[in-house]
JSON list of C-alpha atoms in Angstrom, two decimals:
[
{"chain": "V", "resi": 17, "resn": "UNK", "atom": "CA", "xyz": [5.87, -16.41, 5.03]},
{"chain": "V", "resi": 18, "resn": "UNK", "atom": "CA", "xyz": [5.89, -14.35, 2.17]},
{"chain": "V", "resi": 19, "resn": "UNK", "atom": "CA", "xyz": [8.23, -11.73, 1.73]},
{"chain": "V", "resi": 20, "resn": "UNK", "atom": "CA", "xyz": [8.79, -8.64, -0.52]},
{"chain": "V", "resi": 21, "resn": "UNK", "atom": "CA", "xyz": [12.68, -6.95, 0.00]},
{"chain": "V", "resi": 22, "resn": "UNK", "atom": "CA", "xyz": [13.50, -3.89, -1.45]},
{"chain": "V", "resi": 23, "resn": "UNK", "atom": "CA", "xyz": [17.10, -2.30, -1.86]},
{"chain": "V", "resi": 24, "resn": "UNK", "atom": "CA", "xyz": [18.35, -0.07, -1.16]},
{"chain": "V", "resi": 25, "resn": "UNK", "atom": "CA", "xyz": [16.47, 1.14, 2.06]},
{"chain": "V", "resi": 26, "resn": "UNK", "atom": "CA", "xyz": [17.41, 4.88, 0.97]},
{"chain": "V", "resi": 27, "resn": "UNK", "atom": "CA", "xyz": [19.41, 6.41, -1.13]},
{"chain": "V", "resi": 28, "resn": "UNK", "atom": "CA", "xyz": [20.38, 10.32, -2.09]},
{"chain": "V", "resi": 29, "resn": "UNK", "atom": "CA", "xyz": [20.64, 11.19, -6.03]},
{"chain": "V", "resi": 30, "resn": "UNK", "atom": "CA", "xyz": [21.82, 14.81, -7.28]},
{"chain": "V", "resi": 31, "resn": "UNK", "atom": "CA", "xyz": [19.00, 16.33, -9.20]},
{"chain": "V", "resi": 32, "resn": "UNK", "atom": "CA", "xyz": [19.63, 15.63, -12.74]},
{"chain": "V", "resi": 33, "resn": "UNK", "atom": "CA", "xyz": [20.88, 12.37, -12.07]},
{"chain": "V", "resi": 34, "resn": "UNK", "atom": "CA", "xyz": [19.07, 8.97, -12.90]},
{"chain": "V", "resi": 35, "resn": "UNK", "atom": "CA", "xyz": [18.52, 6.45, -10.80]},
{"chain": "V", "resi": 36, "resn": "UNK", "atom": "CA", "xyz": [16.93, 2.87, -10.28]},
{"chain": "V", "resi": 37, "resn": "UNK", "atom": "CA", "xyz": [16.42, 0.62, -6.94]},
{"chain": "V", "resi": 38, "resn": "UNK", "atom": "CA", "xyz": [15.22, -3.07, -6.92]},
{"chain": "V", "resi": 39, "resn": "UNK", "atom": "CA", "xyz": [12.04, -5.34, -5.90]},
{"chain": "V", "resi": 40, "resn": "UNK", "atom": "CA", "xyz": [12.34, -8.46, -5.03]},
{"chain": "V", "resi": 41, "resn": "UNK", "atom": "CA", "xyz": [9.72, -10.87, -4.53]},
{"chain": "V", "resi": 42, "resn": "UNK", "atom": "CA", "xyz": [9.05, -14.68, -4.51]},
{"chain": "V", "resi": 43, "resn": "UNK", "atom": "CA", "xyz": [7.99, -15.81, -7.66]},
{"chain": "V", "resi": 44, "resn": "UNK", "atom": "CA", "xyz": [5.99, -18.72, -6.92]},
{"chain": "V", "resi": 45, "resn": "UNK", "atom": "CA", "xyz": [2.11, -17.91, -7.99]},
{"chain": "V", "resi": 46, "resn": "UNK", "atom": "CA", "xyz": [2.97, -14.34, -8.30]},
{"chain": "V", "resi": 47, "resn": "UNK", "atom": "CA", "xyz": [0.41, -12.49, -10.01]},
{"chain": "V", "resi": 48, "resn": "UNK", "atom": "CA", "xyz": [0.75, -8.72, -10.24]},
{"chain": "V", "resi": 49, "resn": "UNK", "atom": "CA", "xyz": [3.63, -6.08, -9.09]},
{"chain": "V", "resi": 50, "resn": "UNK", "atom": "CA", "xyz": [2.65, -2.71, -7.91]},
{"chain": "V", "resi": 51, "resn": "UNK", "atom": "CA", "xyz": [4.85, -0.13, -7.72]},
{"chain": "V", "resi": 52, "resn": "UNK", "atom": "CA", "xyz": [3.52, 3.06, -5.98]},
{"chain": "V", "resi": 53, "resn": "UNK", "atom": "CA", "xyz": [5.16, 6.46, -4.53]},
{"chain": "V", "resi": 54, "resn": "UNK", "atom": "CA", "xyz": [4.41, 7.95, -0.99]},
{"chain": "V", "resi": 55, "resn": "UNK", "atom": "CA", "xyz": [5.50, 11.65, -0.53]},
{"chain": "V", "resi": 56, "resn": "UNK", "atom": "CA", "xyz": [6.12, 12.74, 3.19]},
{"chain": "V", "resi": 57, "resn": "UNK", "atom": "CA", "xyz": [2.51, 13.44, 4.71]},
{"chain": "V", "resi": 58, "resn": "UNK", "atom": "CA", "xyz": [0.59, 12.32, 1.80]},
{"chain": "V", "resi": 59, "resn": "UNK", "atom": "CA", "xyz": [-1.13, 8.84, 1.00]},
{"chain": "V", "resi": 60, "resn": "UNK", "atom": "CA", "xyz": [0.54, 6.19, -1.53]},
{"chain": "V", "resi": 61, "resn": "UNK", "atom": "CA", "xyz": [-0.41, 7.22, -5.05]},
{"chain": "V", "resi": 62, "resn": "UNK", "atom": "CA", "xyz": [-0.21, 4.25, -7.88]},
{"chain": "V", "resi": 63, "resn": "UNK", "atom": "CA", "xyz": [2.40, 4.45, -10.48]},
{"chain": "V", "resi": 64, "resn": "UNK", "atom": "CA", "xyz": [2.34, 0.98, -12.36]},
{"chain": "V", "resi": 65, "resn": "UNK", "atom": "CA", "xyz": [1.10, -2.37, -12.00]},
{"chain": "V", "resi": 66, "resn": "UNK", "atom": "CA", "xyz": [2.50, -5.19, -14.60]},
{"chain": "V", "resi": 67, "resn": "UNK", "atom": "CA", "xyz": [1.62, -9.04, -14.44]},
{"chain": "V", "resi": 68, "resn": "UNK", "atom": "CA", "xyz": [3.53, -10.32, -17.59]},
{"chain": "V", "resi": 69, "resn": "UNK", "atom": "CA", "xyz": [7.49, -11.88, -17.39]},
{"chain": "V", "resi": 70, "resn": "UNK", "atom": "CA", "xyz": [9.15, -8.66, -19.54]},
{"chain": "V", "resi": 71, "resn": "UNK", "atom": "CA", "xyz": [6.81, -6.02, -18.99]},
{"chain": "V", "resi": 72, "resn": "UNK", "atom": "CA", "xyz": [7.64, -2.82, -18.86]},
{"chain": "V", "resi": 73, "resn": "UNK", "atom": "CA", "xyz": [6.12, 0.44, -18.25]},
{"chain": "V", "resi": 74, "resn": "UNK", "atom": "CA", "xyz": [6.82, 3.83, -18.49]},
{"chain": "V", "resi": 75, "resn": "UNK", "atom": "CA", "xyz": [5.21, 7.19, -16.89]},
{"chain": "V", "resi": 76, "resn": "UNK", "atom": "CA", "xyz": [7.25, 10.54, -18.18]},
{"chain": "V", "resi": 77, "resn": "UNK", "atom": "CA", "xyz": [10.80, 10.03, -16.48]},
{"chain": "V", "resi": 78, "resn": "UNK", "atom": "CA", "xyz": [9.93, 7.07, -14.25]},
{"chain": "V", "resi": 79, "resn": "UNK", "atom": "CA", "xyz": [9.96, 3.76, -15.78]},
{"chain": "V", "resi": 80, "resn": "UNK", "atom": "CA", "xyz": [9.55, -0.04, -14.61]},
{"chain": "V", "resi": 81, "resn": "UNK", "atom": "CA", "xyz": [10.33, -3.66, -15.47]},
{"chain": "V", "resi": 82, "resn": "UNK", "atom": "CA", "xyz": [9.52, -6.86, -14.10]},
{"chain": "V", "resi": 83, "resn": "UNK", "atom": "CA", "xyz": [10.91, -10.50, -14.39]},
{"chain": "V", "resi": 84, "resn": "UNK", "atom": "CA", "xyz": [8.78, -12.99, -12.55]},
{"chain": "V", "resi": 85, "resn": "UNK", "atom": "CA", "xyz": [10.85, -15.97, -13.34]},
{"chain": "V", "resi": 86, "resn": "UNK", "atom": "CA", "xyz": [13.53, -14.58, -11.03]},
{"chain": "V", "resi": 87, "resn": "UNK", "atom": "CA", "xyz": [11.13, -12.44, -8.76]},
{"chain": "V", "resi": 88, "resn": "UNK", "atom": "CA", "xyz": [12.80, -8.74, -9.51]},
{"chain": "V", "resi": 89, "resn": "UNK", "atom": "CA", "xyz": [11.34, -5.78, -10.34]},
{"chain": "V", "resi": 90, "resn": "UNK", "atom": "CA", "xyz": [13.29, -2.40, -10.88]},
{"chain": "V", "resi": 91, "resn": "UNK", "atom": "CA", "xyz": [12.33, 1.19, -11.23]},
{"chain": "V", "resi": 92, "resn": "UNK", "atom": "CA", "xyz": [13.95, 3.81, -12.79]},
{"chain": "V", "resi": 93, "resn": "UNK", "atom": "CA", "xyz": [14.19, 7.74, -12.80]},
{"chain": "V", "resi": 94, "resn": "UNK", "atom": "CA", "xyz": [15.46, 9.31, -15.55]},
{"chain": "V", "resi": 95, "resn": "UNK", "atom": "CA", "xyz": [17.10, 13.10, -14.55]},
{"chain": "V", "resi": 96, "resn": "UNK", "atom": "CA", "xyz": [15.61, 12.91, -11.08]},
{"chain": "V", "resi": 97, "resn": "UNK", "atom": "CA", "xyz": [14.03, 16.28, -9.90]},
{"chain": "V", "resi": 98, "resn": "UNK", "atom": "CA", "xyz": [13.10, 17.51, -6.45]},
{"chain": "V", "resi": 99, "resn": "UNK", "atom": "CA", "xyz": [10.05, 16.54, -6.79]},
{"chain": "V", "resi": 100, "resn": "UNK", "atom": "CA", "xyz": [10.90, 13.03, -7.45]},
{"chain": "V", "resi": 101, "resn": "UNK", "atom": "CA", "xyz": [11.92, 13.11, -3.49]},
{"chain": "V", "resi": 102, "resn": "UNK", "atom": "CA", "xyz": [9.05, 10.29, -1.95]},
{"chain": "V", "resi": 103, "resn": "UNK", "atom": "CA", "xyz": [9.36, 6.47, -0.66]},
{"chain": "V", "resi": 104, "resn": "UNK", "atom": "CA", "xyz": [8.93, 3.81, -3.35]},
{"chain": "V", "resi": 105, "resn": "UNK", "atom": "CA", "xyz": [6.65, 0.98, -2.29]},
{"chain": "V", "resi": 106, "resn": "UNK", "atom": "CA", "xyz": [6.59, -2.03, -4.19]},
{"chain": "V", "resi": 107, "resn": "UNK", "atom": "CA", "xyz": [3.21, -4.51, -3.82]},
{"chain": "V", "resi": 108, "resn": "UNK", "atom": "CA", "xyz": [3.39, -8.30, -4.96]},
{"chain": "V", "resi": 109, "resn": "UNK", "atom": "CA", "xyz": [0.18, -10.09, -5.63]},
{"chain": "V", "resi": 110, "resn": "UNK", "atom": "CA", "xyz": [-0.40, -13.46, -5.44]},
{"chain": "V", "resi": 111, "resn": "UNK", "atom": "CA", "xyz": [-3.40, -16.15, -6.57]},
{"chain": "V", "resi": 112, "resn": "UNK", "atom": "CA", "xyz": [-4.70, -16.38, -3.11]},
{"chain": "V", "resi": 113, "resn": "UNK", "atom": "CA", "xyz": [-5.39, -12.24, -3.25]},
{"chain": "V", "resi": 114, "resn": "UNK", "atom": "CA", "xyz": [-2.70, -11.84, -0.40]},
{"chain": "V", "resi": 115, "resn": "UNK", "atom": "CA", "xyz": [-0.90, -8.24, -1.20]},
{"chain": "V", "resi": 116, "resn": "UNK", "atom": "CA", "xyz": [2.67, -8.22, 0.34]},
{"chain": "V", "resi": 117, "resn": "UNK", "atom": "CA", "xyz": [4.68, -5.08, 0.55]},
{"chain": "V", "resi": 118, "resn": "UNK", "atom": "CA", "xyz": [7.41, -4.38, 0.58]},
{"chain": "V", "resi": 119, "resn": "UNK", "atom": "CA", "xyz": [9.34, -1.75, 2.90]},
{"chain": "V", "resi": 120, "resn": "UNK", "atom": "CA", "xyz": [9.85, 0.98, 0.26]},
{"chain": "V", "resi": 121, "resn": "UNK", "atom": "CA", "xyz": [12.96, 2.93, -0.82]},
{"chain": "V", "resi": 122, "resn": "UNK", "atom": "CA", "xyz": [13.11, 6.38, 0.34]},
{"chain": "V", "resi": 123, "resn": "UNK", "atom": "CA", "xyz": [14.84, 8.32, -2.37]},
{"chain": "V", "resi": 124, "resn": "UNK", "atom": "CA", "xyz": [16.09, 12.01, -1.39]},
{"chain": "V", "resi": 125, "resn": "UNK", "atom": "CA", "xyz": [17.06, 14.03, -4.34]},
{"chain": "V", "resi": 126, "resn": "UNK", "atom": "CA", "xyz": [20.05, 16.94, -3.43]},
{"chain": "V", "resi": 127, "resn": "UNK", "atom": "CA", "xyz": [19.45, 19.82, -5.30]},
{"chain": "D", "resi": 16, "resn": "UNK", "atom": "CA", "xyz": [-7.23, 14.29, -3.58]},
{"chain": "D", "resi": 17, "resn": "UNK", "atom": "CA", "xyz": [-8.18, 10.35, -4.36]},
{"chain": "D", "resi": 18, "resn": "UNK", "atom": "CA", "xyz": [-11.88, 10.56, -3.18]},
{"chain": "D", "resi": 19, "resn": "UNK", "atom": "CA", "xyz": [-11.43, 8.22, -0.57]},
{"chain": "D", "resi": 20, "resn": "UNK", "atom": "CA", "xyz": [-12.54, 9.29, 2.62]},
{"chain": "D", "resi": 21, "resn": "UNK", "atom": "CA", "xyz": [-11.80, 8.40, 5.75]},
{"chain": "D", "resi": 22, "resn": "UNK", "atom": "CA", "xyz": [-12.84, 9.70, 9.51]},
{"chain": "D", "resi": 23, "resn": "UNK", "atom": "CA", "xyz": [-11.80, 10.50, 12.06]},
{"chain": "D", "resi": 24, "resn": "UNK", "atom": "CA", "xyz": [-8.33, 11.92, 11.06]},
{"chain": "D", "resi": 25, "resn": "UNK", "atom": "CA", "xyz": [-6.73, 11.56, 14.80]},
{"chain": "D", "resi": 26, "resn": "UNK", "atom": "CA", "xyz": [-8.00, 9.50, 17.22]},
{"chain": "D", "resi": 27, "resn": "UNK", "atom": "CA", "xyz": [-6.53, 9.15, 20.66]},
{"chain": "D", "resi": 28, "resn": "UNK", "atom": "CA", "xyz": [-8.06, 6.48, 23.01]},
{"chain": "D", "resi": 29, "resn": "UNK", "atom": "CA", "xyz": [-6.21, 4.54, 26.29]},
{"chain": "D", "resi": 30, "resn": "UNK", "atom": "CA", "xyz": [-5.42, 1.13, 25.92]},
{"chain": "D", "resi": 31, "resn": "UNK", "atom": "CA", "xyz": [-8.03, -1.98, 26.70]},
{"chain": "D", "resi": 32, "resn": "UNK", "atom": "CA", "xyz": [-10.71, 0.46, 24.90]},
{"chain": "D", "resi": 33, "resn": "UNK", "atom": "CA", "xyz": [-12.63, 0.10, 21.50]},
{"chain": "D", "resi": 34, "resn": "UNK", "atom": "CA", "xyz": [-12.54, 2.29, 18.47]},
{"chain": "D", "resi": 35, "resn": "UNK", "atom": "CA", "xyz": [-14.30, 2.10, 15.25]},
{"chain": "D", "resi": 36, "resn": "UNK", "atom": "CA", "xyz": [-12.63, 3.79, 11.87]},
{"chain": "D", "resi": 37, "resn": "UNK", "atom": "CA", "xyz": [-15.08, 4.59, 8.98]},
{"chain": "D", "resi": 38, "resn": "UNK", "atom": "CA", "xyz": [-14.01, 4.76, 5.20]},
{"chain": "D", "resi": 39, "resn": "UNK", "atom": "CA", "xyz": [-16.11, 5.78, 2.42]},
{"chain": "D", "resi": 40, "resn": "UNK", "atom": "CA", "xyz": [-14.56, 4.39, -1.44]},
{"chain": "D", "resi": 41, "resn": "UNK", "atom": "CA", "xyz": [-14.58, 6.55, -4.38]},
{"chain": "D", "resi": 42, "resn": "UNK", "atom": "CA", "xyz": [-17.81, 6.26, -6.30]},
{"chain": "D", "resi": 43, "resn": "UNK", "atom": "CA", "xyz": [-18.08, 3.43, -8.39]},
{"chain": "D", "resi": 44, "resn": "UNK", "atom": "CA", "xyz": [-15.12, 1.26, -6.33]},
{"chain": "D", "resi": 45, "resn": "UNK", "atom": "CA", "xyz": [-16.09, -2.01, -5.06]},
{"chain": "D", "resi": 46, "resn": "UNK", "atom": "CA", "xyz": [-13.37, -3.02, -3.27]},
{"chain": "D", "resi": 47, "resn": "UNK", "atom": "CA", "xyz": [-12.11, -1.49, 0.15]},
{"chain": "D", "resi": 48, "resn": "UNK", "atom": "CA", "xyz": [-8.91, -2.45, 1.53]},
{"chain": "D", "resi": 49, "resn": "UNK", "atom": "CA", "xyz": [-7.37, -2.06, 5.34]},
{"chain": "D", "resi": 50, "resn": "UNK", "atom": "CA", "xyz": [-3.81, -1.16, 5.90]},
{"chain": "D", "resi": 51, "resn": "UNK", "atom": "CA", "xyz": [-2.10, -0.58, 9.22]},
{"chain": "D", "resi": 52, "resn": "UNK", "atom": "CA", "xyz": [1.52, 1.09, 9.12]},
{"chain": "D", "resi": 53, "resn": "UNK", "atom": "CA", "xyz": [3.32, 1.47, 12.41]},
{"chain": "D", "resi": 54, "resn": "UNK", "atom": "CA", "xyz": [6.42, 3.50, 13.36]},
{"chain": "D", "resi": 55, "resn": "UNK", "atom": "CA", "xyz": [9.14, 2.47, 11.39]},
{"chain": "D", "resi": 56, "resn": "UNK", "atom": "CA", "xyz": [7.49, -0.07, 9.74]},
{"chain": "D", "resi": 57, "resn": "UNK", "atom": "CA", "xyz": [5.96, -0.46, 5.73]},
{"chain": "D", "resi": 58, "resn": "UNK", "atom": "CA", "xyz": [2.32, -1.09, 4.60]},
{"chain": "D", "resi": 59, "resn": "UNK", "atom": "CA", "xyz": [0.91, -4.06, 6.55]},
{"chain": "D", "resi": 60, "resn": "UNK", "atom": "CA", "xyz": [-2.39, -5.48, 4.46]},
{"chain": "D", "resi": 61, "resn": "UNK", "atom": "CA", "xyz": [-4.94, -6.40, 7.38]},
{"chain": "D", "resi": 62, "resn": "UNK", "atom": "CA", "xyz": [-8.01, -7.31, 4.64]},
{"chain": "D", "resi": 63, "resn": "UNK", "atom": "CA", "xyz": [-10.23, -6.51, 1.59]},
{"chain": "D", "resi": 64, "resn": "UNK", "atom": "CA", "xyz": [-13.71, -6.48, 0.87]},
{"chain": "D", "resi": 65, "resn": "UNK", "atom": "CA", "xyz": [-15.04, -6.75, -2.58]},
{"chain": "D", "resi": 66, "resn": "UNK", "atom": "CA", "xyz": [-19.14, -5.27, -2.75]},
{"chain": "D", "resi": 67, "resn": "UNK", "atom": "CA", "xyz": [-19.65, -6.54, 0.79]},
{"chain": "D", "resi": 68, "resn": "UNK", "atom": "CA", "xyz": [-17.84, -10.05, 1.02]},
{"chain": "D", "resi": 69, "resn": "UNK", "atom": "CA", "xyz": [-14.20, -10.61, 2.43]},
{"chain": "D", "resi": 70, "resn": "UNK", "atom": "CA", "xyz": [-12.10, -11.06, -0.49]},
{"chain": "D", "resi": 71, "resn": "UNK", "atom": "CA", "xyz": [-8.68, -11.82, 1.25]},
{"chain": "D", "resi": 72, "resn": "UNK", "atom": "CA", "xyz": [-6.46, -11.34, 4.78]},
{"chain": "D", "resi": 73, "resn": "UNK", "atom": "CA", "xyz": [-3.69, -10.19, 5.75]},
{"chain": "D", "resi": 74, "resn": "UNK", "atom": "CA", "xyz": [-1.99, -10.07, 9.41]},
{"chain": "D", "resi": 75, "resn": "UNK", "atom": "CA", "xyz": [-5.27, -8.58, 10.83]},
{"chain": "D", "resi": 76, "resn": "UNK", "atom": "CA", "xyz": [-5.09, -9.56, 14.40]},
{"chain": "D", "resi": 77, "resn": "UNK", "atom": "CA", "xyz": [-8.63, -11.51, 16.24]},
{"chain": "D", "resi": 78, "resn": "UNK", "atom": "CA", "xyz": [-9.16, -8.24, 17.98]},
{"chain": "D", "resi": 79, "resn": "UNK", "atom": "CA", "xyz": [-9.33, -6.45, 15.09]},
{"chain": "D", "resi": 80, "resn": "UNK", "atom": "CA", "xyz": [-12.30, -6.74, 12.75]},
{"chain": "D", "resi": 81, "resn": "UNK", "atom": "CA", "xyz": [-13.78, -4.97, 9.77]},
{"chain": "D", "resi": 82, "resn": "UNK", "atom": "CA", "xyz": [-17.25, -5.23, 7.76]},
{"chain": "D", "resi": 83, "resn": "UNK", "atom": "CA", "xyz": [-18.25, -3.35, 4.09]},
{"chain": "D", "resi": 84, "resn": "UNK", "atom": "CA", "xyz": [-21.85, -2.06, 4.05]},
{"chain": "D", "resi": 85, "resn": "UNK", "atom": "CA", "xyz": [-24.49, -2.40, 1.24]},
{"chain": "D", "resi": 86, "resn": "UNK", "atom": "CA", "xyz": [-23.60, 1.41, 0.51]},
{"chain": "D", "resi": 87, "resn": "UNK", "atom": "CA", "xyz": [-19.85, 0.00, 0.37]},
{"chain": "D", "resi": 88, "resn": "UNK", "atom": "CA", "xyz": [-18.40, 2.11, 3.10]},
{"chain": "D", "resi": 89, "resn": "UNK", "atom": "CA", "xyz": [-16.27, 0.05, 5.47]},
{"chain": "D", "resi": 90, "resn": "UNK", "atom": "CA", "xyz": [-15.40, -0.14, 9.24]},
{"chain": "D", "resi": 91, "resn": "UNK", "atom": "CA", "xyz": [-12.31, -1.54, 11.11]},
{"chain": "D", "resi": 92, "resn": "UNK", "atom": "CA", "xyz": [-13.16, -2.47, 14.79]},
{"chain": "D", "resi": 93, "resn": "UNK", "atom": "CA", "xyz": [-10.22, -2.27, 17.02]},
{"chain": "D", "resi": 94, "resn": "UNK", "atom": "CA", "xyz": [-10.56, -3.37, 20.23]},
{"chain": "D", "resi": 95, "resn": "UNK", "atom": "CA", "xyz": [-8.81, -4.39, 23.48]},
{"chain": "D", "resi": 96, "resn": "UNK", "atom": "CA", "xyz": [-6.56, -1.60, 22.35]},
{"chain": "D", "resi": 97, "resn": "UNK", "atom": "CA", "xyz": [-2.87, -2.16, 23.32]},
{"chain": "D", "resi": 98, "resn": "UNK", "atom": "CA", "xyz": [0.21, 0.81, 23.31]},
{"chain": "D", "resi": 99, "resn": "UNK", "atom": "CA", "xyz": [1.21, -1.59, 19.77]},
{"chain": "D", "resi": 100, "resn": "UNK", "atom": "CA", "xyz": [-1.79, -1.08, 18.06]},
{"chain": "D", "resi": 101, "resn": "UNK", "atom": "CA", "xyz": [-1.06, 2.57, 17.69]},
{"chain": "D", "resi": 102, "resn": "UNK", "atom": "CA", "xyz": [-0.52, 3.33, 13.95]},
{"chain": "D", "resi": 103, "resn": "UNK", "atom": "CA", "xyz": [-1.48, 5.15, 10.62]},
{"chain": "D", "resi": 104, "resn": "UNK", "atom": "CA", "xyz": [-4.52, 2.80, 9.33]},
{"chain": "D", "resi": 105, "resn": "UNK", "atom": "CA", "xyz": [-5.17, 3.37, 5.56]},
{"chain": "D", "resi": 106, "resn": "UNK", "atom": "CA", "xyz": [-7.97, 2.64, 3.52]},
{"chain": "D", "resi": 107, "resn": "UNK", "atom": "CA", "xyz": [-7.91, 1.96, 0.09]},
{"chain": "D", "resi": 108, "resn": "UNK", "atom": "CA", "xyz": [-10.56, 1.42, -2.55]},
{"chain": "D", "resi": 109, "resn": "UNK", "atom": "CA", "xyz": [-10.29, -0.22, -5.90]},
{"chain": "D", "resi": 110, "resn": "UNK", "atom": "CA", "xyz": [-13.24, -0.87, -8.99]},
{"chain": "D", "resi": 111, "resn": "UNK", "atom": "CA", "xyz": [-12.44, -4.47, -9.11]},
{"chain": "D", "resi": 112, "resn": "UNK", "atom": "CA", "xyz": [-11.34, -7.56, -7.22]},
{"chain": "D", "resi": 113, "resn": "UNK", "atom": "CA", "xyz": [-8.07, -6.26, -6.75]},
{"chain": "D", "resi": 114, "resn": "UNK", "atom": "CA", "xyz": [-5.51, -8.06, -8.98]},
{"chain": "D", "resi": 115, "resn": "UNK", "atom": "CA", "xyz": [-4.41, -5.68, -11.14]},
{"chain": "D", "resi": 116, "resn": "UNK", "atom": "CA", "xyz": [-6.51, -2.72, -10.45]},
{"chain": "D", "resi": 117, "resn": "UNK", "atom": "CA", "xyz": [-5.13, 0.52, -9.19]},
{"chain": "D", "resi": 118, "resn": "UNK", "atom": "CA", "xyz": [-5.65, 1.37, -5.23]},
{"chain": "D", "resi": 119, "resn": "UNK", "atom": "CA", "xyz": [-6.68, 4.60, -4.55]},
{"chain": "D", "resi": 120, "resn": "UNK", "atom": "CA", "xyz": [-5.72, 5.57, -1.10]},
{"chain": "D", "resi": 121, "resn": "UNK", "atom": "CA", "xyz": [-7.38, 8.01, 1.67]},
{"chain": "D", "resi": 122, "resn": "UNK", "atom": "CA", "xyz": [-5.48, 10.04, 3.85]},
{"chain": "D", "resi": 123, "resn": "UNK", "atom": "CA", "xyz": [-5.43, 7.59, 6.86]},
{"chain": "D", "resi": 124, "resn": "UNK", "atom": "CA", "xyz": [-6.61, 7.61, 10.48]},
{"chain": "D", "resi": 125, "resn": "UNK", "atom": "CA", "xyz": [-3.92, 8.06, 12.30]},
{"chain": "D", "resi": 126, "resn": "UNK", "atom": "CA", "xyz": [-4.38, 6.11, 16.24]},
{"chain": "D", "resi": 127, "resn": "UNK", "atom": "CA", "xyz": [-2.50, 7.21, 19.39]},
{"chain": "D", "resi": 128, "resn": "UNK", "atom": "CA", "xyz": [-3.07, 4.72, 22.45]},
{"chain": "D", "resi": 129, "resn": "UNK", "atom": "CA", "xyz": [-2.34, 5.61, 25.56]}
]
């Protein structure tokens, strides 16, 4: 059974801080990591999806690598605002179309 | 907004029944995606349709079923409802087949059974 760990399960970051949390995923036919951010009532929104071993990607503060010969991806948040405050899902792809998620880091930013 | 849409919002229904959830894709999408998150738990993937065809499965259980319509709306059957099944089902829509396209989410039905 495939499965998609992400650590830590929470974590609390002063505002102006920066911050990163981890993916992990098996690496065997991986195809694509997701990475998307759920605020508190709302429905996931996409940040970044990357396929390639040493991709990276970067939206304003929030920035992402991947490494599929070892299976980790991590995000980052540079000077983390309030509004940075939302669960972190990661999504691993693989060649039979099967989407595995993974439980999300829930990132609470003290102002 | 992500122009997904998906009815009804709330549903509350006693266990052993049958419900039906409805989502409509953004225009344009092909693909429609079922997810089913339950207290406490992260994003289960039930199944995806790409322009009518099933396109890959998750843990969707035998009760559960789903079908995408020529105008590319989708429906999840759920039936023989048990006090488990209760849960936030999302629906998600990409343009493609799903590999590295972006899903675009709708606000979720959420299921109460009683």
């Amino acid at each position: 059974i495939l499965n998609v760990e992400q650590s830590p399960q929470s974590l609390h970051v002063q505002e102006g801080d920066s911050t990163n949390f981890t993916c992990s995923f098996p690496s065997s036919n991986f195809y694509a990591l997701h990475w998307y951010r759920w605020e508190t009532a709302k429905s996931p929104e996409a940040l970044f999806v990357m396929t390639l071993n040493g991709d990276e990607k970067k939206k304003g503060r929030i920035s992402a690598t991947l490494n599929t010969k070892e299976g980790y991806s991590y995000l980052y948040i540079k000077g983390s605002q309030p509004e940075d405050s939302a669960t972190y899902l990661c999504a691993s792809l693989y060649s039979n179309y099967q989407l595995i998620w993974g439980a999300g880091t829930k990132l609470i930013i003290k102002p | 907004d992500s122009g997904v849409t998906q009815t009804p919002k709330h549903l509350i229904t006693a266990t052993g029944q049958r419900v039906t959830l409805r989502c409509s894709p953004r225009s344009g999408d092909l693909s429609v995606y079922w997810y089913q998150q339950s207290l406490d738990q992260g994003l289960q993937f039930l199944i995806q349709y790409y322009n009518g065809e099933e396109r890959a499965k998750g843990n969707i259980l035998e009760r559960f079923s789903a079908q995408q319509f020529p105008d590319l709306h989708s429906e999840l059957n759920l039936s023989s409802l048990e006090l488990g099944d209760s849960a936030l089902y999302f629906c998600a829509s990409s343009v493609g087949q799903g590999t590295t396209d972006t899903q675009y989410f709708g606000p979720g039905t959420r299921l109460t059974v009683l």
